[in-house]
mmCIF file of C-alpha atoms in Angstrom:
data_model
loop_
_atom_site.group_PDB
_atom_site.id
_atom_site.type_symbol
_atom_site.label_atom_id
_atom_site.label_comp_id
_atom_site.label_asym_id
_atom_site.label_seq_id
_atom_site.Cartn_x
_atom_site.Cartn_y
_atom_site.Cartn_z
ATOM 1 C CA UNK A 1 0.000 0.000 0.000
ATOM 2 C CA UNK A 2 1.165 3.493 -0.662
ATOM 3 C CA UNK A 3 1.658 5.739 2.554
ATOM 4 C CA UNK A 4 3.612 9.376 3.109
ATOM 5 C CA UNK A 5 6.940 8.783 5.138
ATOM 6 C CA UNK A 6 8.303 11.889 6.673
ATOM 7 C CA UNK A 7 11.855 11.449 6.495
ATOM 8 C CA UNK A 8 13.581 14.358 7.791
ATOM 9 C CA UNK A 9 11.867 17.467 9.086
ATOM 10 C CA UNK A 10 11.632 20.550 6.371
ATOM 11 C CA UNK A 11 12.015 17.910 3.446
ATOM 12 C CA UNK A 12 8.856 16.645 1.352
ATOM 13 C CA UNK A 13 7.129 13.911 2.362
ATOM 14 C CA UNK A 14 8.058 10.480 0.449
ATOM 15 C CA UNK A 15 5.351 8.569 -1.294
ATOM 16 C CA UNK A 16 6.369 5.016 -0.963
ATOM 17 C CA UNK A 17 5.035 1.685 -0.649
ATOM 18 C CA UNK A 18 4.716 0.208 3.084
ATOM 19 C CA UNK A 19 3.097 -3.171 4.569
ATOM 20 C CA UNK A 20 0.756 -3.503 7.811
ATOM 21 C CA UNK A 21 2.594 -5.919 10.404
ATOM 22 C CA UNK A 22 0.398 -8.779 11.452
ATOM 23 C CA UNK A 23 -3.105 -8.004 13.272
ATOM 24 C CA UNK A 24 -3.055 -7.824 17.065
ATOM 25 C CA UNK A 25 -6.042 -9.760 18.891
ATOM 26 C CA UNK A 26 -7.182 -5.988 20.516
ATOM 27 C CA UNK A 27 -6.071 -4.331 17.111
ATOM 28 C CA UNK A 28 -8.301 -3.517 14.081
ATOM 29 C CA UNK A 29 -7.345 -2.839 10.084
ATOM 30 C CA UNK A 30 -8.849 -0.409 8.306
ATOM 31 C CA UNK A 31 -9.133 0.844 4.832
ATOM 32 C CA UNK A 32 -8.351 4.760 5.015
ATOM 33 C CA UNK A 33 -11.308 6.991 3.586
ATOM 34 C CA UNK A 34 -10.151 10.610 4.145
ATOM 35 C CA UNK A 35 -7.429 12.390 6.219
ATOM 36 C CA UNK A 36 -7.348 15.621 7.323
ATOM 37 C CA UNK A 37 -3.982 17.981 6.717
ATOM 38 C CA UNK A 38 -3.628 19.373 10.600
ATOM 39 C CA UNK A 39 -0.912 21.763 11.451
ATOM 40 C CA UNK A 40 -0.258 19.399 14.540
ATOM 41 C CA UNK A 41 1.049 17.210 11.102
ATOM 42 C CA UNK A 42 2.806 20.170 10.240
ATOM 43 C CA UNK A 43 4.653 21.267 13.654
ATOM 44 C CA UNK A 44 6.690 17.479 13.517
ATOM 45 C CA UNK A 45 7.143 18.427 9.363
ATOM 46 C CA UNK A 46 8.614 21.533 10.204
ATOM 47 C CA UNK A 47 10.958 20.407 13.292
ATOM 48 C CA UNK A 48 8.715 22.149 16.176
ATOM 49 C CA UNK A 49 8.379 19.320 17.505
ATOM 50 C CA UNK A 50 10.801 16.448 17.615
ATOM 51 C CA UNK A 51 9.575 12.987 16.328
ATOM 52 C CA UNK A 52 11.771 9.855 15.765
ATOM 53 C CA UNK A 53 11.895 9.315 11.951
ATOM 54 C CA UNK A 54 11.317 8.066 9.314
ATOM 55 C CA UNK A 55 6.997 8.303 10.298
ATOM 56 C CA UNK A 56 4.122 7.708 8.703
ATOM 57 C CA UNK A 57 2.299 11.017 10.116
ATOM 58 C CA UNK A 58 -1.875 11.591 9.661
ATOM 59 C CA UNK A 59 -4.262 11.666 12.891
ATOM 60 C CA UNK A 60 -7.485 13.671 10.891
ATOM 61 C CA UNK A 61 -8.932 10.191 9.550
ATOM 62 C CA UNK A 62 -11.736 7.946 8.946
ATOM 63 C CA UNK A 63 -12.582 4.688 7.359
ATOM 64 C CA UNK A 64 -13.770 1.533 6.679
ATOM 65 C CA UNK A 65 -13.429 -1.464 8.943
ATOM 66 C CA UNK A 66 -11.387 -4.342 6.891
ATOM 67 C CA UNK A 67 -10.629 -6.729 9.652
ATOM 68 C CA UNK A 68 -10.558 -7.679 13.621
ATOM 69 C CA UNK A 69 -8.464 -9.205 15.975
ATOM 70 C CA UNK A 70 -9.684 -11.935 17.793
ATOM 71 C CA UNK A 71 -10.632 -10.153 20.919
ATOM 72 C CA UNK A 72 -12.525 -7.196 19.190
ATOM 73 C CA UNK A 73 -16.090 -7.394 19.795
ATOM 74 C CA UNK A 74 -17.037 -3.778 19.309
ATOM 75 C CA UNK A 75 -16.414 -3.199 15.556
ATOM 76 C CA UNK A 76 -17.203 -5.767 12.314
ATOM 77 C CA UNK A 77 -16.156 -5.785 8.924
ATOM 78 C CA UNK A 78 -17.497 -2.943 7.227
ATOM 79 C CA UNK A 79 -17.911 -0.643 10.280
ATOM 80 C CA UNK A 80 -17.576 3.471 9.165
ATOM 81 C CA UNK A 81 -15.249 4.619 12.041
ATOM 82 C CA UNK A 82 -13.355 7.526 12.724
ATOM 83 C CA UNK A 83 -9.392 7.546 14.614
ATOM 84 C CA UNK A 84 -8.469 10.174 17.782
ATOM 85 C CA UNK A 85 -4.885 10.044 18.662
ATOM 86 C CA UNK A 86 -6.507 9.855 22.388
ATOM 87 C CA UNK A 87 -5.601 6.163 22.569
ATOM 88 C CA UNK A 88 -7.415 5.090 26.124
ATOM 89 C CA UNK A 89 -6.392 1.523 28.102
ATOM 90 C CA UNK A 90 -10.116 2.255 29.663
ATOM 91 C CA UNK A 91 -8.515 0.954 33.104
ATOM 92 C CA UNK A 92 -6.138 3.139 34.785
ATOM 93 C CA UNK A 93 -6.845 6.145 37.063
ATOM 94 C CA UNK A 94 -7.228 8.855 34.066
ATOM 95 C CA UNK A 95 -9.507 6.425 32.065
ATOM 96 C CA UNK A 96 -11.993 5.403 34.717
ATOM 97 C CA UNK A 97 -12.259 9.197 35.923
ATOM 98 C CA UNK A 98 -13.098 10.386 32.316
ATOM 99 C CA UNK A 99 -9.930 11.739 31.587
ATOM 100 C CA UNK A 100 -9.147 9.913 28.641
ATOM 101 C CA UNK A 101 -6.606 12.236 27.060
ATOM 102 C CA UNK A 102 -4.796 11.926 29.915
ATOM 103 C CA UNK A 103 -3.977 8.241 29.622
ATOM 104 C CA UNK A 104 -0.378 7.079 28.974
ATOM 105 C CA UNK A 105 -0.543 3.392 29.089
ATOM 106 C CA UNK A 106 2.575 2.503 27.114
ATOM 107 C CA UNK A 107 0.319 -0.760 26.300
ATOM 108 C CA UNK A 108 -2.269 1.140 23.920
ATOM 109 C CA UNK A 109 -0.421 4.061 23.724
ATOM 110 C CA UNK A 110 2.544 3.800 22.130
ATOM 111 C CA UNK A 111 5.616 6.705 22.387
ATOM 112 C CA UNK A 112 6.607 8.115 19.478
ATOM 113 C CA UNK A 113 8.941 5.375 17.385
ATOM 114 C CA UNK A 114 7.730 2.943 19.289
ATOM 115 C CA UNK A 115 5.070 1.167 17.681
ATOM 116 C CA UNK A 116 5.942 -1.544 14.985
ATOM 117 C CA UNK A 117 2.826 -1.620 12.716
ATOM 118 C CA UNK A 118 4.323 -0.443 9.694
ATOM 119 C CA UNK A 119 7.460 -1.332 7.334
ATOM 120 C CA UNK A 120 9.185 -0.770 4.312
ATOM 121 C CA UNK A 121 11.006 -3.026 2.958
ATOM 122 C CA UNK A 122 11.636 -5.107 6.161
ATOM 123 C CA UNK A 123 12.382 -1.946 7.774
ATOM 124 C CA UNK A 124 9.915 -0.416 11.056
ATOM 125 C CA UNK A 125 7.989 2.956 10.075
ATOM 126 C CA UNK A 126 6.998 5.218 13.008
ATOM 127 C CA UNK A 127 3.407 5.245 13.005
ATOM 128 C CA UNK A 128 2.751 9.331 13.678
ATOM 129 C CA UNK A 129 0.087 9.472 16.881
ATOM 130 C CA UNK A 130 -0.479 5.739 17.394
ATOM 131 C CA UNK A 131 -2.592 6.285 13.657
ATOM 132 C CA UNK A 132 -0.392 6.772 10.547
ATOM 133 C CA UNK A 133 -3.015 7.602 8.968
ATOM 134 C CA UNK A 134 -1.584 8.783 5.648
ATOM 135 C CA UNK A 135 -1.575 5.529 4.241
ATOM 136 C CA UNK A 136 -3.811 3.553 2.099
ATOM 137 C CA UNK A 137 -4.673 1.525 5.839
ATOM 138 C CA UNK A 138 -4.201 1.690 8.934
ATOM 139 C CA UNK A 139 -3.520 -0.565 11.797
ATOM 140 C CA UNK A 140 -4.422 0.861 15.250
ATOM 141 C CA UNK A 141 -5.658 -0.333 18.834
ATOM 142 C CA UNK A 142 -9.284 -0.775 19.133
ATOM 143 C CA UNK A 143 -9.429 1.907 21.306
ATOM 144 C CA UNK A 144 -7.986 4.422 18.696
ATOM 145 C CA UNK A 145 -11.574 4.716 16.984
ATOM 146 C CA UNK A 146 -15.129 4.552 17.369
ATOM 147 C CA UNK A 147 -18.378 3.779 15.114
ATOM 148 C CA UNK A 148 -19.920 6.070 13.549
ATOM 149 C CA UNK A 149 -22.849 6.121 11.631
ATOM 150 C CA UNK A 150 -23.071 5.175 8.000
ATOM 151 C CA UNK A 151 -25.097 8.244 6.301
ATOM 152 C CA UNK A 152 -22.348 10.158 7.785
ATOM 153 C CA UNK A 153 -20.121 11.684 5.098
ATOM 154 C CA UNK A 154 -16.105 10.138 5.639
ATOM 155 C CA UNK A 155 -14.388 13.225 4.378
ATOM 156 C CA UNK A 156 -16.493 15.392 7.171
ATOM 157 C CA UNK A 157 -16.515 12.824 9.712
ATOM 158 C CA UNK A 158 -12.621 12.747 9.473
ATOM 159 C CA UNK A 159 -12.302 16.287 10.566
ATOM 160 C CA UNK A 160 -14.324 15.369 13.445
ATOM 161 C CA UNK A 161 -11.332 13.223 14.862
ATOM 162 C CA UNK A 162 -9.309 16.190 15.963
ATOM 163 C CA UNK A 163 -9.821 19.842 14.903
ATOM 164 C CA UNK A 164 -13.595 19.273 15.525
ATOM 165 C CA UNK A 165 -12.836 17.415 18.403
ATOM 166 C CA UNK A 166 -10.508 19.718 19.807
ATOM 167 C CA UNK A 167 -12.093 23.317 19.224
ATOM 168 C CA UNK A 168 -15.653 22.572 20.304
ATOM 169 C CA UNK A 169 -14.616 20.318 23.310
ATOM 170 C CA UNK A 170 -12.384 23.366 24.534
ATOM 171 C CA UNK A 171 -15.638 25.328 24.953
ATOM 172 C CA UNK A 172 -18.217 22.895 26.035
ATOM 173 C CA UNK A 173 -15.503 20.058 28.307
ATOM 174 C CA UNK A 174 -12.406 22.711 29.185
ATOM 175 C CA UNK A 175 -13.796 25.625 29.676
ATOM 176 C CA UNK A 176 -17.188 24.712 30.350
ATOM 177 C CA UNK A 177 -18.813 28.148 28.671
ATOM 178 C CA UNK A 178 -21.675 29.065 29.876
ATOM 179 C CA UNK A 179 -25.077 30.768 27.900
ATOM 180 C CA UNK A 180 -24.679 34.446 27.522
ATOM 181 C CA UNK A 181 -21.004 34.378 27.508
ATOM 182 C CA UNK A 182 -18.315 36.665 25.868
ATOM 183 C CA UNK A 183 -15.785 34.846 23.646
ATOM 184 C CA UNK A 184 -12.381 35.388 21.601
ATOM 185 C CA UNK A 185 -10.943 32.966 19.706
ATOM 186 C CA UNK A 186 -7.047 33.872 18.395
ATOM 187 C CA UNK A 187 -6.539 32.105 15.014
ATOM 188 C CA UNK A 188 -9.052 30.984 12.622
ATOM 189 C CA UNK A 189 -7.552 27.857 11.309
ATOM 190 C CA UNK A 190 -9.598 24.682 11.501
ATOM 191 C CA UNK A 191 -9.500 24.141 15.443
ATOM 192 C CA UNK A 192 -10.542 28.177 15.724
ATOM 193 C CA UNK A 193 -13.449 27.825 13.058
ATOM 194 C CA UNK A 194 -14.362 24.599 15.536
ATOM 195 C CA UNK A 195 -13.979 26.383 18.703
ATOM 196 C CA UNK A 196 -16.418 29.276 17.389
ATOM 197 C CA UNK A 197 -18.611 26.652 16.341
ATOM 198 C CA UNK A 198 -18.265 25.164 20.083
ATOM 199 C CA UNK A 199 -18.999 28.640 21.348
ATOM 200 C CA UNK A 200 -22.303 29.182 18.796
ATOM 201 C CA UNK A 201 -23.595 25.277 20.668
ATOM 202 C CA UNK A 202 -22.595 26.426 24.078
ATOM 203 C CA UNK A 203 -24.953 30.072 23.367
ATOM 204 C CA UNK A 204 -22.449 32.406 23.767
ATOM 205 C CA UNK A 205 -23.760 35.551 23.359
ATOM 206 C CA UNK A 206 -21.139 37.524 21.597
ATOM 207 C CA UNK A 207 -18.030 35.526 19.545
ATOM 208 C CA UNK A 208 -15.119 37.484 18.319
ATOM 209 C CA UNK A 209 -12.725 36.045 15.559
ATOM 210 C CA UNK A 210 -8.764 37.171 15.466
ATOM 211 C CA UNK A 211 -6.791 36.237 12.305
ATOM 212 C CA UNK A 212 -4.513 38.062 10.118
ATOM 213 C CA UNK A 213 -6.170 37.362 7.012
ATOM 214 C CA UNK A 214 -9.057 38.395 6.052
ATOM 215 C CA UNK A 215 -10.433 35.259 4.170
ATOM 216 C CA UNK A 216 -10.006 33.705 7.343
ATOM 217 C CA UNK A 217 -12.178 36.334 9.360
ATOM 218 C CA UNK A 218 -14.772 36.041 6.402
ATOM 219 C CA UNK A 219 -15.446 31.807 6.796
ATOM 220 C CA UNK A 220 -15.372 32.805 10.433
ATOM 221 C CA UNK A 221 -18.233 34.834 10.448
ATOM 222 C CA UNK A 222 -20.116 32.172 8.308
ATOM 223 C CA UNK A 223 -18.977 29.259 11.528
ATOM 224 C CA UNK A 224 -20.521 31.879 13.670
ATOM 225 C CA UNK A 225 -18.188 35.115 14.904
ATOM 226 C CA UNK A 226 -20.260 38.050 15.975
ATOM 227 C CA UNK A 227 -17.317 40.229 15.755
ATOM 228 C CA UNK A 228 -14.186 39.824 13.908
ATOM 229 C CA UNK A 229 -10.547 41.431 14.550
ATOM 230 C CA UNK A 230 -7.748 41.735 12.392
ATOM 231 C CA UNK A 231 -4.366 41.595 14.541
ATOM 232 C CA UNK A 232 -2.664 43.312 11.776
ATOM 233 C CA UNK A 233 -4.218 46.329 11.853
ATOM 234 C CA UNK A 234 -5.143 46.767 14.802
ATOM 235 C CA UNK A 235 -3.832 45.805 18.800
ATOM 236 C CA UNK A 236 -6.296 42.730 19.226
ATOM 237 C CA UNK A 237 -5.687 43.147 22.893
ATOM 238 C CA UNK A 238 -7.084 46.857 23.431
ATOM 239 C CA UNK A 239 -9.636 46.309 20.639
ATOM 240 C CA UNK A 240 -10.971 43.368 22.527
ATOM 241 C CA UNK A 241 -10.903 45.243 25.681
ATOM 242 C CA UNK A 242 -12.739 47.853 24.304
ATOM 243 C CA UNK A 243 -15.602 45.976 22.365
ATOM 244 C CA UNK A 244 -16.927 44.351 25.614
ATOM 245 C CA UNK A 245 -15.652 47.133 28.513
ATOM 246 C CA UNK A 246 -12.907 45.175 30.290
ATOM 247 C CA UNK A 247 -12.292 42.080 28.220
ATOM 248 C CA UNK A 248 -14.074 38.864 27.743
ATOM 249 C CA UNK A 249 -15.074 36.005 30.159
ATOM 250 C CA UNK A 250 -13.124 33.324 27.570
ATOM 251 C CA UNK A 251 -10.635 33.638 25.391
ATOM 252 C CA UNK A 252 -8.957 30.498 24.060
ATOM 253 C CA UNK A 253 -5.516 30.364 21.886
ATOM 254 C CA UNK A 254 -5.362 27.792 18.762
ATOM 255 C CA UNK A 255 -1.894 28.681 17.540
ATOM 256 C CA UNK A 256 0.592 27.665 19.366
ATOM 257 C CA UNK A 257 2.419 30.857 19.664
ATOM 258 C CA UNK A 258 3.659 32.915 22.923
ATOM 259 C CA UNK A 259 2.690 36.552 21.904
ATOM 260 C CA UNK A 260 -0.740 35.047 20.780
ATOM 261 C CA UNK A 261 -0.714 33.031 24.432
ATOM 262 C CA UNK A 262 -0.244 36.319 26.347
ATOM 263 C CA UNK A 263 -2.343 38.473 24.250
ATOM 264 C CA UNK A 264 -5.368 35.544 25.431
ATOM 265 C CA UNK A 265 -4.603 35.770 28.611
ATOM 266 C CA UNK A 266 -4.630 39.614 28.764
ATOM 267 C CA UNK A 267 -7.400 40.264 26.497
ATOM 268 C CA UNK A 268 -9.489 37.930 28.994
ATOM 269 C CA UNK A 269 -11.751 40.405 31.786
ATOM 270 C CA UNK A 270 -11.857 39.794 35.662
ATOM 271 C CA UNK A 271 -12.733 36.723 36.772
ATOM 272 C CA UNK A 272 -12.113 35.344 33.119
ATOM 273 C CA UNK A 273 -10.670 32.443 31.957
ATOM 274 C CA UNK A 274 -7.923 31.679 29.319
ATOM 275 C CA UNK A 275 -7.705 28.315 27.493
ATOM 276 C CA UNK A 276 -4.461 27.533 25.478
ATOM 277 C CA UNK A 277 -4.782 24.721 23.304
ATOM 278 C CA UNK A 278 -2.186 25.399 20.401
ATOM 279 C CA UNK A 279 0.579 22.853 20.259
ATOM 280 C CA UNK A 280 3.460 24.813 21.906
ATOM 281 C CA UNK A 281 7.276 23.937 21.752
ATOM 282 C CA UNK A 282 8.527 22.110 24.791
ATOM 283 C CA UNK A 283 10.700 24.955 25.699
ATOM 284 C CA UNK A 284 8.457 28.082 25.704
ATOM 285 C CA UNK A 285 8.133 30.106 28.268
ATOM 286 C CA UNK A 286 4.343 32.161 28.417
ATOM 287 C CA UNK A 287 4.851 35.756 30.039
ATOM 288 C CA UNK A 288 1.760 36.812 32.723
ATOM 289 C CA UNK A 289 0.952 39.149 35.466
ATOM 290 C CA UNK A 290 0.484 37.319 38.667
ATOM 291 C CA UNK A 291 -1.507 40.096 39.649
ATOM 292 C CA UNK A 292 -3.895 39.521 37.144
ATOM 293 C CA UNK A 293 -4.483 35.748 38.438
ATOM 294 C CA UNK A 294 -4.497 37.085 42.205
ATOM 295 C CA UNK A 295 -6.547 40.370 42.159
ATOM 296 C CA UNK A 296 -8.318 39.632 39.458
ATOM 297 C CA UNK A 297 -8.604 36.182 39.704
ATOM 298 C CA UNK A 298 -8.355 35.293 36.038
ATOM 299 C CA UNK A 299 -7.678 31.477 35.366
ATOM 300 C CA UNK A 300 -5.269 29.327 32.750
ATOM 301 C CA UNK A 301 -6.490 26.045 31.240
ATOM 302 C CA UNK A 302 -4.489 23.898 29.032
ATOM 303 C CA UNK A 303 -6.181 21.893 26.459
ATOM 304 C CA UNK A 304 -5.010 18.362 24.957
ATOM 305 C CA UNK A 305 -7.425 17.541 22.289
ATOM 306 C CA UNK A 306 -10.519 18.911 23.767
ATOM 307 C CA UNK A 307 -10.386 17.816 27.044
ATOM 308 C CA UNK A 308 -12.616 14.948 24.812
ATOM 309 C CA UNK A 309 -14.082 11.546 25.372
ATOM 310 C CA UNK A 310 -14.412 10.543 22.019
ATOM 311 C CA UNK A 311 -15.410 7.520 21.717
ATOM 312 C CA UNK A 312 -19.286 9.454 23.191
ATOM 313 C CA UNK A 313 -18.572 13.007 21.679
ATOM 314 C CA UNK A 314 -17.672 11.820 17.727
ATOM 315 C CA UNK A 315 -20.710 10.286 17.379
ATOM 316 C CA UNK A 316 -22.337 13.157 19.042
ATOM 317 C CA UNK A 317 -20.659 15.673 16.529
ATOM 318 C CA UNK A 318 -22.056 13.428 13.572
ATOM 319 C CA UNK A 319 -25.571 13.791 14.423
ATOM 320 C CA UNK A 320 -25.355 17.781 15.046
ATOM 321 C CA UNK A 321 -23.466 17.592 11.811
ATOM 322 C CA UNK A 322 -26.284 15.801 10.071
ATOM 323 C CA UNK A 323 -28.971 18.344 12.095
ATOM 324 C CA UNK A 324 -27.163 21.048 9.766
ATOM 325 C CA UNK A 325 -25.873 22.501 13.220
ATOM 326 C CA UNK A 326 -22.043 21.908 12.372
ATOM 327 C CA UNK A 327 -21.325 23.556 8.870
ATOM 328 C CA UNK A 328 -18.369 21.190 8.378
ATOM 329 C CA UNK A 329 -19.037 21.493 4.364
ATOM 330 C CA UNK A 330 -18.029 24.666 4.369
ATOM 331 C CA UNK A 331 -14.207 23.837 6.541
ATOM 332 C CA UNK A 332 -13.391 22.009 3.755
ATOM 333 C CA UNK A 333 -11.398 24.248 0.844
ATOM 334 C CA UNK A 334 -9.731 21.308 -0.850
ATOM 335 C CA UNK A 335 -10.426 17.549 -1.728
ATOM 336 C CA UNK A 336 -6.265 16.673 -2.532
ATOM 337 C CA UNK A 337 -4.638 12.942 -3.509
ATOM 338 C CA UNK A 338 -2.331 10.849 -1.259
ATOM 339 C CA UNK A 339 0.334 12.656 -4.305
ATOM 340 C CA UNK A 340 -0.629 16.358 -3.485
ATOM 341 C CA UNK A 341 -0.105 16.279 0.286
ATOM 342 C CA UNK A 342 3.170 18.398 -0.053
ATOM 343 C CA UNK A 343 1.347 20.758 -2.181
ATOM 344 C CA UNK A 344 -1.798 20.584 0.231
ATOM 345 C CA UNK A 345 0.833 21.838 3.218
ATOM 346 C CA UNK A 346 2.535 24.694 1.864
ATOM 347 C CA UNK A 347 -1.011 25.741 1.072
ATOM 348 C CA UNK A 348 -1.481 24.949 5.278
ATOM 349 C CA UNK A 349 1.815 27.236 5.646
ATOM 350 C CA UNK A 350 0.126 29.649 3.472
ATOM 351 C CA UNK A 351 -2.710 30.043 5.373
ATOM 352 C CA UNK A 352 -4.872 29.768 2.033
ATOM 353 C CA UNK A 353 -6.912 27.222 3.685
ATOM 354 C CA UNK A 354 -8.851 26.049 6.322
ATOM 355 C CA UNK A 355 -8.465 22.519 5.877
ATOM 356 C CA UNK A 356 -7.409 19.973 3.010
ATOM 357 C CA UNK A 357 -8.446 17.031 3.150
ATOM 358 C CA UNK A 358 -7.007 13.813 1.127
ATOM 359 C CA UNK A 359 -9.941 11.528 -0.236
ATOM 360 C CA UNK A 360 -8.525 7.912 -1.080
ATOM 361 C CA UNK A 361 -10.865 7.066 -3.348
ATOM 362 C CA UNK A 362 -10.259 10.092 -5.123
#
């Protein structure tokens, strides 16, 4: 089967042919449908992040059920699922207190280089996020997806996996927003256009957008901004401030970045809190005043993935998607081949997009 390897970090991606290693009795083939181009993909392409190579990277994805291991009873041949890199074991302390992105299990999930599901020729592949899901197949742990149901559209359902995932379960299971709340979102990427979506559900009363481009601001009106800010042209931080008289009660970072980090945290209003879900280098330090978490009792959440429990909330997401109350359709600005995925990231870099998404069938 064909796969992209990521060889070294700020190279293109190698298509090349790799084999699935022999099925597990708790593991579960599938036949990749659609895959998602995140820039969590793009922080181990780029070096942000480190990441034993060569990899097979791809988390975004859905697809088709193939075959079982012996012990599976939850999925059959045929089965529409979708992966979420939130491998669970279901049994230790995080698990069985809901916490399922907080399980490290070394048994389901595997470090990074560590797994041995993939090869090419006779040599082991990484397998990026216990998925690898820029491949043909996959071969994960059966508690690496979930059904989902069959009138659901794969190439929407695989954004579901993780920017949906992630940006609408940092409103409703991080921050817990209540109705009538005031909202910024800082970056309008896919995981921003979810969290304003997340927002919209959770009935916050007034959502502003802050981007640098103005296409982005644009499809984030249409996911459900009120307001939108461009942070080149003007200081987001005092024209936040100013639209709602002291800042608002949640703001919530999907970059990554430590000027964007601080400006959440300082555009958020008294008694406020700040959610930071971007993936951030190891090594970087976030600048605050500890006067503003004293006096004026401001809080700071980190975010992995939502905060989610996927294997209830994708399912969930499905049916508000097929209510019409998730405009997914409109997140998607490219349908790309396995063959254009370098071409579908510097369009990522570019910020030209909100997400591409690779169709296999295409």
């Amino acid at each position: 089967m064909k796969a992209a390897i990521l060889e070294q970090a700020n190279k293109p991606l190698i298509i090349a042919d790799v084999a699935l290693g022999n099925l597990g009795p708790h593991e579960v083939r599938i036949r990749t449908a659609a895959c998602g181009l995140c820039h969590s993909d793009l922080h181990y392409i780029d070096g942000t992040v480190a990441q034993p190579m060569p990899v097979v990277l791809g988390h975004e994805a859905s697809g088709i059920v193939e075959e079982v291991g012996s012990h599976v009873t939850r999925f059959k041949v045929g089965d529409h699922v979708v992966g979420c890199l939130s491998v669970f074991c279901g049994t230790c302390s995080h698990c069985i207190s809901g916490n399922l992105v907080e399980c490290s299990n070394p048994e389901v999930k595997h470090a990074p280089g560590v797994a041995r599901r993939i090869t090419r020729d006779g040599v082991h592949v990484g397998q990026g996020f216990n998925l690898g899901a820029f491949a043909e197949e996959m071969l994960v742990h059966e508690n690496a997806i979930v059904k989902i149901r069959d009138d659901m559209p794969l190439d929407r359902a695989a954004l579901i996996g993780c920017g949906v995932l992630t940006g609408t379960g940092s409103v409703i299971r991080t921050a817990k927003v209540p109705p009538g709340s005031t909202v910024a979102v800082i970056g309008c990427g896919g995981v921003g256009l979810s969290a304003i979506m997340g927002a919209k559900m959770a009935g916050a009363l007034r959502i502003i957008a802050i981007d640098v481009l103005p296409n982005k601001l644009e499809l984030a009106k249409e996911f459900g901004a009120t307001d939108v800010v461009n942070a080149k042209e003007v200081n987001p931080v005092e024209a936040v401030i100013e639209m709602t008289k002291g800042g608002v009660n949640y703001s919530f970072e999907c970059i990554g970045g430590k000027a964007t980090a601080e400006q959440a945290i300082r555009m958020t209003g008294t008694g406020g809190t700040t959610t930071l879900m971007g993936v951030m280098p190891g090594d970087m330090m976030i600048e605050f005043s500890g006067r503003d978490l004293f006096y004026r009792q401001k809080k700071i959440l980190g975010c992995l993935m939502g905060s989610n429990q996927f294997p209830t909330d994708i399912p969930r997401l499905c049916d508000f998607y097929m209510q019409g109350a998730l405009p997914l359709d409109k997140m998607i600005s490219k349908r790309i081949k396995l063959s254009e995925i370098n071409e579908g990231f510097d369009a990522l870099k570019g910020g030209n997009v909100a997400r591409s998404v690779i169709t296999f069938d295409a």
